[in-house]
């Protein structure tokens, strides 16, 4: 399975692509989409076009996007949400399943603590993927999103193997809640 991780941003959007075979993770590519300052609509188009190029080149099976946290400045949070929306729309329009994890979940899965510093995430991503150097912060965050989903998939697959139940993907809290209310927690 090929997983594309996205760390959305209005100045820099990180991407990371990994292949997962069983419990083995293999680095494919990572980088950033740089967005110039200016009016918001053209910046969102740069995100859309950049992710479109990544999709065409690497052909992932699914995508993972970091959930936006609410920071001190509500305006910044709203703008970041629009960058995230542009990324998700591009992914969904391409027919990819999209999974979402909070920064806390990603750090917990990759570093072992949800309060890890960016440098710790970079270092662990380098180690987990056997990279020759430390990836940039934005690329490392995107790779960490992909690794988080690979670990979540391994855990749900392992739990299903132990219980005899079919494996499922965790989805978002809202998706899990909807399945639960519908009586189909998978």
PDB file of C-alpha atoms in Angstrom:
ATOM      1  CA  UNK A   1       0.000   0.000   0.000  1.00  0.00           C
ATOM      2  CA  UNK A   2       1.290   3.476  -0.861  1.00  0.00           C
ATOM      3  CA  UNK A   3       0.403   6.252   1.585  1.00  0.00           C
ATOM      4  CA  UNK A   4       0.645   9.994   0.940  1.00  0.00           C
ATOM      5  CA  UNK A   5       0.943  12.198   4.019  1.00  0.00           C
ATOM      6  CA  UNK A   6       0.117  15.896   3.821  1.00  0.00           C
ATOM      7  CA  UNK A   7       1.070  18.621   6.308  1.00  0.00           C
ATOM      8  CA  UNK A   8      -1.022  21.563   5.063  1.00  0.00           C
ATOM      9  CA  UNK A   9       0.159  25.139   5.281  1.00  0.00           C
ATOM     10  CA  UNK A  10      -0.393  28.431   3.468  1.00  0.00           C
ATOM     11  CA  UNK A  11       3.327  29.179   3.108  1.00  0.00           C
ATOM     12  CA  UNK A  12       4.663  25.626   2.912  1.00  0.00           C
ATOM     13  CA  UNK A  13       2.685  22.419   2.459  1.00  0.00           C
ATOM     14  CA  UNK A  14       4.699  19.288   3.177  1.00  0.00           C
ATOM     15  CA  UNK A  15       4.175  15.936   1.484  1.00  0.00           C
ATOM     16  CA  UNK A  16       5.601  12.502   2.140  1.00  0.00           C
ATOM     17  CA  UNK A  17       5.081   9.194   0.370  1.00  0.00           C
ATOM     18  CA  UNK A  18       5.808   5.783   1.857  1.00  0.00           C
ATOM     19  CA  UNK A  19       5.135   2.192   0.850  1.00  0.00           C
ATOM     20  CA  UNK A  20       3.894  -0.257   3.463  1.00  0.00           C
ATOM     21  CA  UNK A  21       4.368  -4.012   3.122  1.00  0.00           C
ATOM     22  CA  UNK A  22       3.297  -5.813   6.284  1.00  0.00           C
ATOM     23  CA  UNK A  23       5.173  -4.102   9.092  1.00  0.00           C
ATOM     24  CA  UNK A  24       7.864  -2.792   6.750  1.00  0.00           C
ATOM     25  CA  UNK A  25       7.940   0.908   5.829  1.00  0.00           C
ATOM     26  CA  UNK A  26       9.815   2.121   2.756  1.00  0.00           C
ATOM     27  CA  UNK A  27      10.519   5.750   1.912  1.00  0.00           C
ATOM     28  CA  UNK A  28       9.413   6.781  -1.590  1.00  0.00           C
ATOM     29  CA  UNK A  29       9.574  10.593  -1.675  1.00  0.00           C
ATOM     30  CA  UNK A  30       9.011  13.770   0.284  1.00  0.00           C
ATOM     31  CA  UNK A  31       9.206  17.477  -0.214  1.00  0.00           C
ATOM     32  CA  UNK A  32       7.361  20.732   0.087  1.00  0.00           C
ATOM     33  CA  UNK A  33       5.061  22.874  -1.994  1.00  0.00           C
ATOM     34  CA  UNK A  34       6.133  26.500  -1.515  1.00  0.00           C
ATOM     35  CA  UNK A  35       3.373  29.079  -1.698  1.00  0.00           C
ATOM     36  CA  UNK A  36       4.200  32.738  -2.363  1.00  0.00           C
ATOM     37  CA  UNK A  37       2.553  35.494  -0.358  1.00  0.00           C
ATOM     38  CA  UNK A  38      -0.428  37.186  -1.929  1.00  0.00           C
ATOM     39  CA  UNK A  39      -4.205  36.897  -2.153  1.00  0.00           C
ATOM     40  CA  UNK A  40      -5.687  33.712  -0.745  1.00  0.00           C
ATOM     41  CA  UNK A  41      -7.398  32.194  -3.839  1.00  0.00           C
ATOM     42  CA  UNK A  42      -4.208  31.918  -5.956  1.00  0.00           C
ATOM     43  CA  UNK A  43      -2.360  30.458  -2.951  1.00  0.00           C
ATOM     44  CA  UNK A  44      -5.021  27.762  -2.581  1.00  0.00           C
ATOM     45  CA  UNK A  45      -4.646  26.989  -6.289  1.00  0.00           C
ATOM     46  CA  UNK A  46      -0.892  26.467  -5.783  1.00  0.00           C
ATOM     47  CA  UNK A  47      -1.695  23.901  -3.076  1.00  0.00           C
ATOM     48  CA  UNK A  48      -4.251  22.209  -5.351  1.00  0.00           C
ATOM     49  CA  UNK A  49      -1.903  22.112  -8.340  1.00  0.00           C
ATOM     50  CA  UNK A  50       1.089  20.989  -6.276  1.00  0.00           C
ATOM     51  CA  UNK A  51      -0.781  18.103  -4.674  1.00  0.00           C
ATOM     52  CA  UNK A  52      -2.161  17.195  -8.099  1.00  0.00           C
ATOM     53  CA  UNK A  53       1.419  16.864  -9.393  1.00  0.00           C
ATOM     54  CA  UNK A  54       2.388  14.680  -6.413  1.00  0.00           C
ATOM     55  CA  UNK A  55      -0.640  12.450  -7.058  1.00  0.00           C
ATOM     56  CA  UNK A  56       0.212  12.095 -10.746  1.00  0.00           C
ATOM     57  CA  UNK A  57       3.840  11.252 -10.049  1.00  0.00           C
ATOM     58  CA  UNK A  58       3.510   8.854  -7.094  1.00  0.00           C
ATOM     59  CA  UNK A  59      -0.005   7.393  -7.443  1.00  0.00           C
ATOM     60  CA  UNK A  60      -0.799   6.761  -3.747  1.00  0.00           C
ATOM     61  CA  UNK A  61      -3.556   4.397  -2.616  1.00  0.00           C
ATOM     62  CA  UNK A  62      -4.743   6.696   0.165  1.00  0.00           C
ATOM     63  CA  UNK A  63      -3.909   9.968   1.834  1.00  0.00           C
ATOM     64  CA  UNK A  64      -3.496  11.209   5.385  1.00  0.00           C
ATOM     65  CA  UNK A  65      -3.917  14.855   6.355  1.00  0.00           C
ATOM     66  CA  UNK A  66      -3.030  16.402   9.684  1.00  0.00           C
ATOM     67  CA  UNK A  67      -5.984  17.936  11.513  1.00  0.00           C
ATOM     68  CA  UNK A  68      -5.650  21.678  12.130  1.00  0.00           C
ATOM     69  CA  UNK A  69      -5.237  22.681  15.744  1.00  0.00           C
ATOM     70  CA  UNK A  70      -6.823  25.839  17.100  1.00  0.00           C
ATOM     71  CA  UNK A  71      -4.076  28.268  17.970  1.00  0.00           C
ATOM     72  CA  UNK A  72      -4.076  31.608  19.736  1.00  0.00           C
ATOM     73  CA  UNK A  73      -4.912  33.568  16.586  1.00  0.00           C
ATOM     74  CA  UNK A  74      -8.355  32.542  15.242  1.00  0.00           C
ATOM     75  CA  UNK A  75      -7.636  34.229  11.882  1.00  0.00           C
ATOM     76  CA  UNK A  76      -4.533  32.060  11.384  1.00  0.00           C
ATOM     77  CA  UNK A  77      -6.537  28.964  12.278  1.00  0.00           C
ATOM     78  CA  UNK A  78      -9.214  29.853   9.714  1.00  0.00           C
ATOM     79  CA  UNK A  79      -6.628  30.462   6.996  1.00  0.00           C
ATOM     80  CA  UNK A  80      -4.841  27.196   7.768  1.00  0.00           C
ATOM     81  CA  UNK A  81      -8.213  25.447   7.608  1.00  0.00           C
ATOM     82  CA  UNK A  82      -8.668  26.761   4.089  1.00  0.00           C
ATOM     83  CA  UNK A  83      -5.263  25.389   3.053  1.00  0.00           C
ATOM     84  CA  UNK A  84      -6.265  22.055   4.572  1.00  0.00           C
ATOM     85  CA  UNK A  85      -9.600  22.209   2.729  1.00  0.00           C
ATOM     86  CA  UNK A  86      -7.844  22.809  -0.593  1.00  0.00           C
ATOM     87  CA  UNK A  87      -5.610  19.792   0.043  1.00  0.00           C
ATOM     88  CA  UNK A  88      -8.479  17.505   1.063  1.00  0.00           C
ATOM     89  CA  UNK A  89     -10.618  18.600  -1.883  1.00  0.00           C
ATOM     90  CA  UNK A  90      -7.790  17.789  -4.290  1.00  0.00           C
ATOM     91  CA  UNK A  91      -7.313  14.351  -2.740  1.00  0.00           C
ATOM     92  CA  UNK A  92     -11.014  13.479  -2.672  1.00  0.00           C
ATOM     93  CA  UNK A  93     -11.528  14.761  -6.233  1.00  0.00           C
ATOM     94  CA  UNK A  94      -8.777  12.349  -7.302  1.00  0.00           C
ATOM     95  CA  UNK A  95     -10.752   9.504  -5.743  1.00  0.00           C
ATOM     96  CA  UNK A  96      -8.468   8.848  -2.783  1.00  0.00           C
ATOM     97  CA  UNK A  97      -9.676   7.804   0.646  1.00  0.00           C
ATOM     98  CA  UNK A  98      -8.553  10.490   3.114  1.00  0.00           C
ATOM     99  CA  UNK A  99      -7.750   9.793   6.767  1.00  0.00           C
ATOM    100  CA  UNK A 100      -7.147  12.440   9.402  1.00  0.00           C
ATOM    101  CA  UNK A 101      -5.079  12.498  12.577  1.00  0.00           C
ATOM    102  CA  UNK A 102      -4.323  15.248  15.054  1.00  0.00           C
ATOM    103  CA  UNK A 103      -0.733  16.382  15.613  1.00  0.00           C
ATOM    104  CA  UNK A 104      -0.942  14.744  19.042  1.00  0.00           C
ATOM    105  CA  UNK A 105      -1.898  11.370  17.499  1.00  0.00           C
ATOM    106  CA  UNK A 106       0.842  11.632  14.875  1.00  0.00           C
ATOM    107  CA  UNK A 107       3.536  12.459  17.432  1.00  0.00           C
ATOM    108  CA  UNK A 108       2.331   9.687  19.737  1.00  0.00           C
ATOM    109  CA  UNK A 109       2.511   7.134  16.902  1.00  0.00           C
ATOM    110  CA  UNK A 110       5.931   8.228  15.635  1.00  0.00           C
ATOM    111  CA  UNK A 111       7.816   9.414  18.726  1.00  0.00           C
ATOM    112  CA  UNK A 112       5.871   7.797  21.547  1.00  0.00           C
ATOM    113  CA  UNK A 113       4.745  11.059  23.145  1.00  0.00           C
ATOM    114  CA  UNK A 114       2.164  13.543  21.920  1.00  0.00           C
ATOM    115  CA  UNK A 115       4.238  16.462  23.222  1.00  0.00           C
ATOM    116  CA  UNK A 116       7.314  15.733  21.068  1.00  0.00           C
ATOM    117  CA  UNK A 117       9.274  18.639  19.584  1.00  0.00           C
ATOM    118  CA  UNK A 118       9.616  19.039  15.814  1.00  0.00           C
ATOM    119  CA  UNK A 119      13.255  17.944  16.021  1.00  0.00           C
ATOM    120  CA  UNK A 120      12.222  14.703  17.707  1.00  0.00           C
ATOM    121  CA  UNK A 121       9.701  14.006  14.946  1.00  0.00           C
ATOM    122  CA  UNK A 122      12.349  14.689  12.295  1.00  0.00           C
ATOM    123  CA  UNK A 123      14.837  12.406  14.015  1.00  0.00           C
ATOM    124  CA  UNK A 124      12.359   9.528  14.432  1.00  0.00           C
ATOM    125  CA  UNK A 125      11.145   9.815  10.834  1.00  0.00           C
ATOM    126  CA  UNK A 126      14.779   9.626   9.703  1.00  0.00           C
ATOM    127  CA  UNK A 127      15.314   6.504  11.850  1.00  0.00           C
ATOM    128  CA  UNK A 128      12.043   4.748  10.975  1.00  0.00           C
ATOM    129  CA  UNK A 129      12.566   5.228   7.233  1.00  0.00           C
ATOM    130  CA  UNK A 130      16.372   4.757   7.277  1.00  0.00           C
ATOM    131  CA  UNK A 131      16.934   8.118   5.603  1.00  0.00           C
ATOM    132  CA  UNK A 132      20.496   9.324   5.031  1.00  0.00           C
ATOM    133  CA  UNK A 133      19.660  12.768   6.445  1.00  0.00           C
ATOM    134  CA  UNK A 134      17.058  14.571   8.490  1.00  0.00           C
ATOM    135  CA  UNK A 135      14.053  15.690   6.397  1.00  0.00           C
ATOM    136  CA  UNK A 136      12.846  19.291   6.547  1.00  0.00           C
ATOM    137  CA  UNK A 137      10.265  19.968   9.295  1.00  0.00           C
ATOM    138  CA  UNK A 138       7.305  20.128   6.879  1.00  0.00           C
ATOM    139  CA  UNK A 139       8.332  17.020   4.931  1.00  0.00           C
ATOM    140  CA  UNK A 140       8.997  15.184   8.220  1.00  0.00           C
ATOM    141  CA  UNK A 141       5.523  16.090   9.502  1.00  0.00           C
ATOM    142  CA  UNK A 142       3.953  14.791   6.285  1.00  0.00           C
ATOM    143  CA  UNK A 143       5.976  11.560   6.452  1.00  0.00           C
ATOM    144  CA  UNK A 144       4.983  11.244  10.125  1.00  0.00           C
ATOM    145  CA  UNK A 145       1.298  11.441   9.106  1.00  0.00           C
ATOM    146  CA  UNK A 146       1.829   8.569   6.668  1.00  0.00           C
ATOM    147  CA  UNK A 147       3.739   6.547   9.290  1.00  0.00           C
ATOM    148  CA  UNK A 148       0.978   7.198  11.839  1.00  0.00           C
ATOM    149  CA  UNK A 149      -1.616   5.723   9.485  1.00  0.00           C
ATOM    150  CA  UNK A 150       0.620   2.751   8.677  1.00  0.00           C
ATOM    151  CA  UNK A 151       0.932   2.064  12.418  1.00  0.00           C
ATOM    152  CA  UNK A 152      -2.807   2.560  12.961  1.00  0.00           C
ATOM    153  CA  UNK A 153      -3.537   0.144  10.112  1.00  0.00           C
ATOM    154  CA  UNK A 154      -1.124  -2.400  11.580  1.00  0.00           C
ATOM    155  CA  UNK A 155      -2.767  -2.059  14.989  1.00  0.00           C
ATOM    156  CA  UNK A 156      -6.321  -2.442  13.656  1.00  0.00           C
ATOM    157  CA  UNK A 157      -5.179  -5.356  11.499  1.00  0.00           C
ATOM    158  CA  UNK A 158      -3.475  -6.985  14.486  1.00  0.00           C
ATOM    159  CA  UNK A 159      -6.520  -6.444  16.700  1.00  0.00           C
ATOM    160  CA  UNK A 160      -8.744  -7.936  14.012  1.00  0.00           C
ATOM    161  CA  UNK A 161      -6.415 -10.914  13.610  1.00  0.00           C
ATOM    162  CA  UNK A 162      -6.559 -11.522  17.366  1.00  0.00           C
ATOM    163  CA  UNK A 163     -10.337 -11.229  17.539  1.00  0.00           C
ATOM    164  CA  UNK A 164     -11.295 -12.842  14.252  1.00  0.00           C
ATOM    165  CA  UNK A 165     -13.070  -9.627  13.221  1.00  0.00           C
ATOM    166  CA  UNK A 166     -12.365  -7.912   9.887  1.00  0.00           C
ATOM    167  CA  UNK A 167      -9.759  -5.144   9.899  1.00  0.00           C
ATOM    168  CA  UNK A 168     -10.906  -1.566   9.474  1.00  0.00           C
ATOM    169  CA  UNK A 169      -9.384   1.841   9.151  1.00  0.00           C
ATOM    170  CA  UNK A 170      -9.906   4.160  12.112  1.00  0.00           C
ATOM    171  CA  UNK A 171     -11.194   7.172  10.168  1.00  0.00           C
ATOM    172  CA  UNK A 172     -11.943  10.447  11.886  1.00  0.00           C
ATOM    173  CA  UNK A 173     -13.650  10.813  15.231  1.00  0.00           C
ATOM    174  CA  UNK A 174     -16.782  11.999  13.406  1.00  0.00           C
ATOM    175  CA  UNK A 175     -16.682   8.979  11.051  1.00  0.00           C
ATOM    176  CA  UNK A 176     -16.243   6.571  13.990  1.00  0.00           C
ATOM    177  CA  UNK A 177     -19.090   8.301  15.831  1.00  0.00           C
ATOM    178  CA  UNK A 178     -21.363   8.017  12.795  1.00  0.00           C
ATOM    179  CA  UNK A 179     -20.569   4.295  12.453  1.00  0.00           C
ATOM    180  CA  UNK A 180     -21.160   3.816  16.163  1.00  0.00           C
ATOM    181  CA  UNK A 181     -24.527   5.627  16.059  1.00  0.00           C
ATOM    182  CA  UNK A 182     -25.463   3.498  13.063  1.00  0.00           C
ATOM    183  CA  UNK A 183     -24.538   0.396  15.067  1.00  0.00           C
ATOM    184  CA  UNK A 184     -21.705  -0.597  12.733  1.00  0.00           C
ATOM    185  CA  UNK A 185     -18.488   0.164  14.543  1.00  0.00           C
ATOM    186  CA  UNK A 186     -15.971  -1.393  12.156  1.00  0.00           C
TER     187      UNK A 186
END
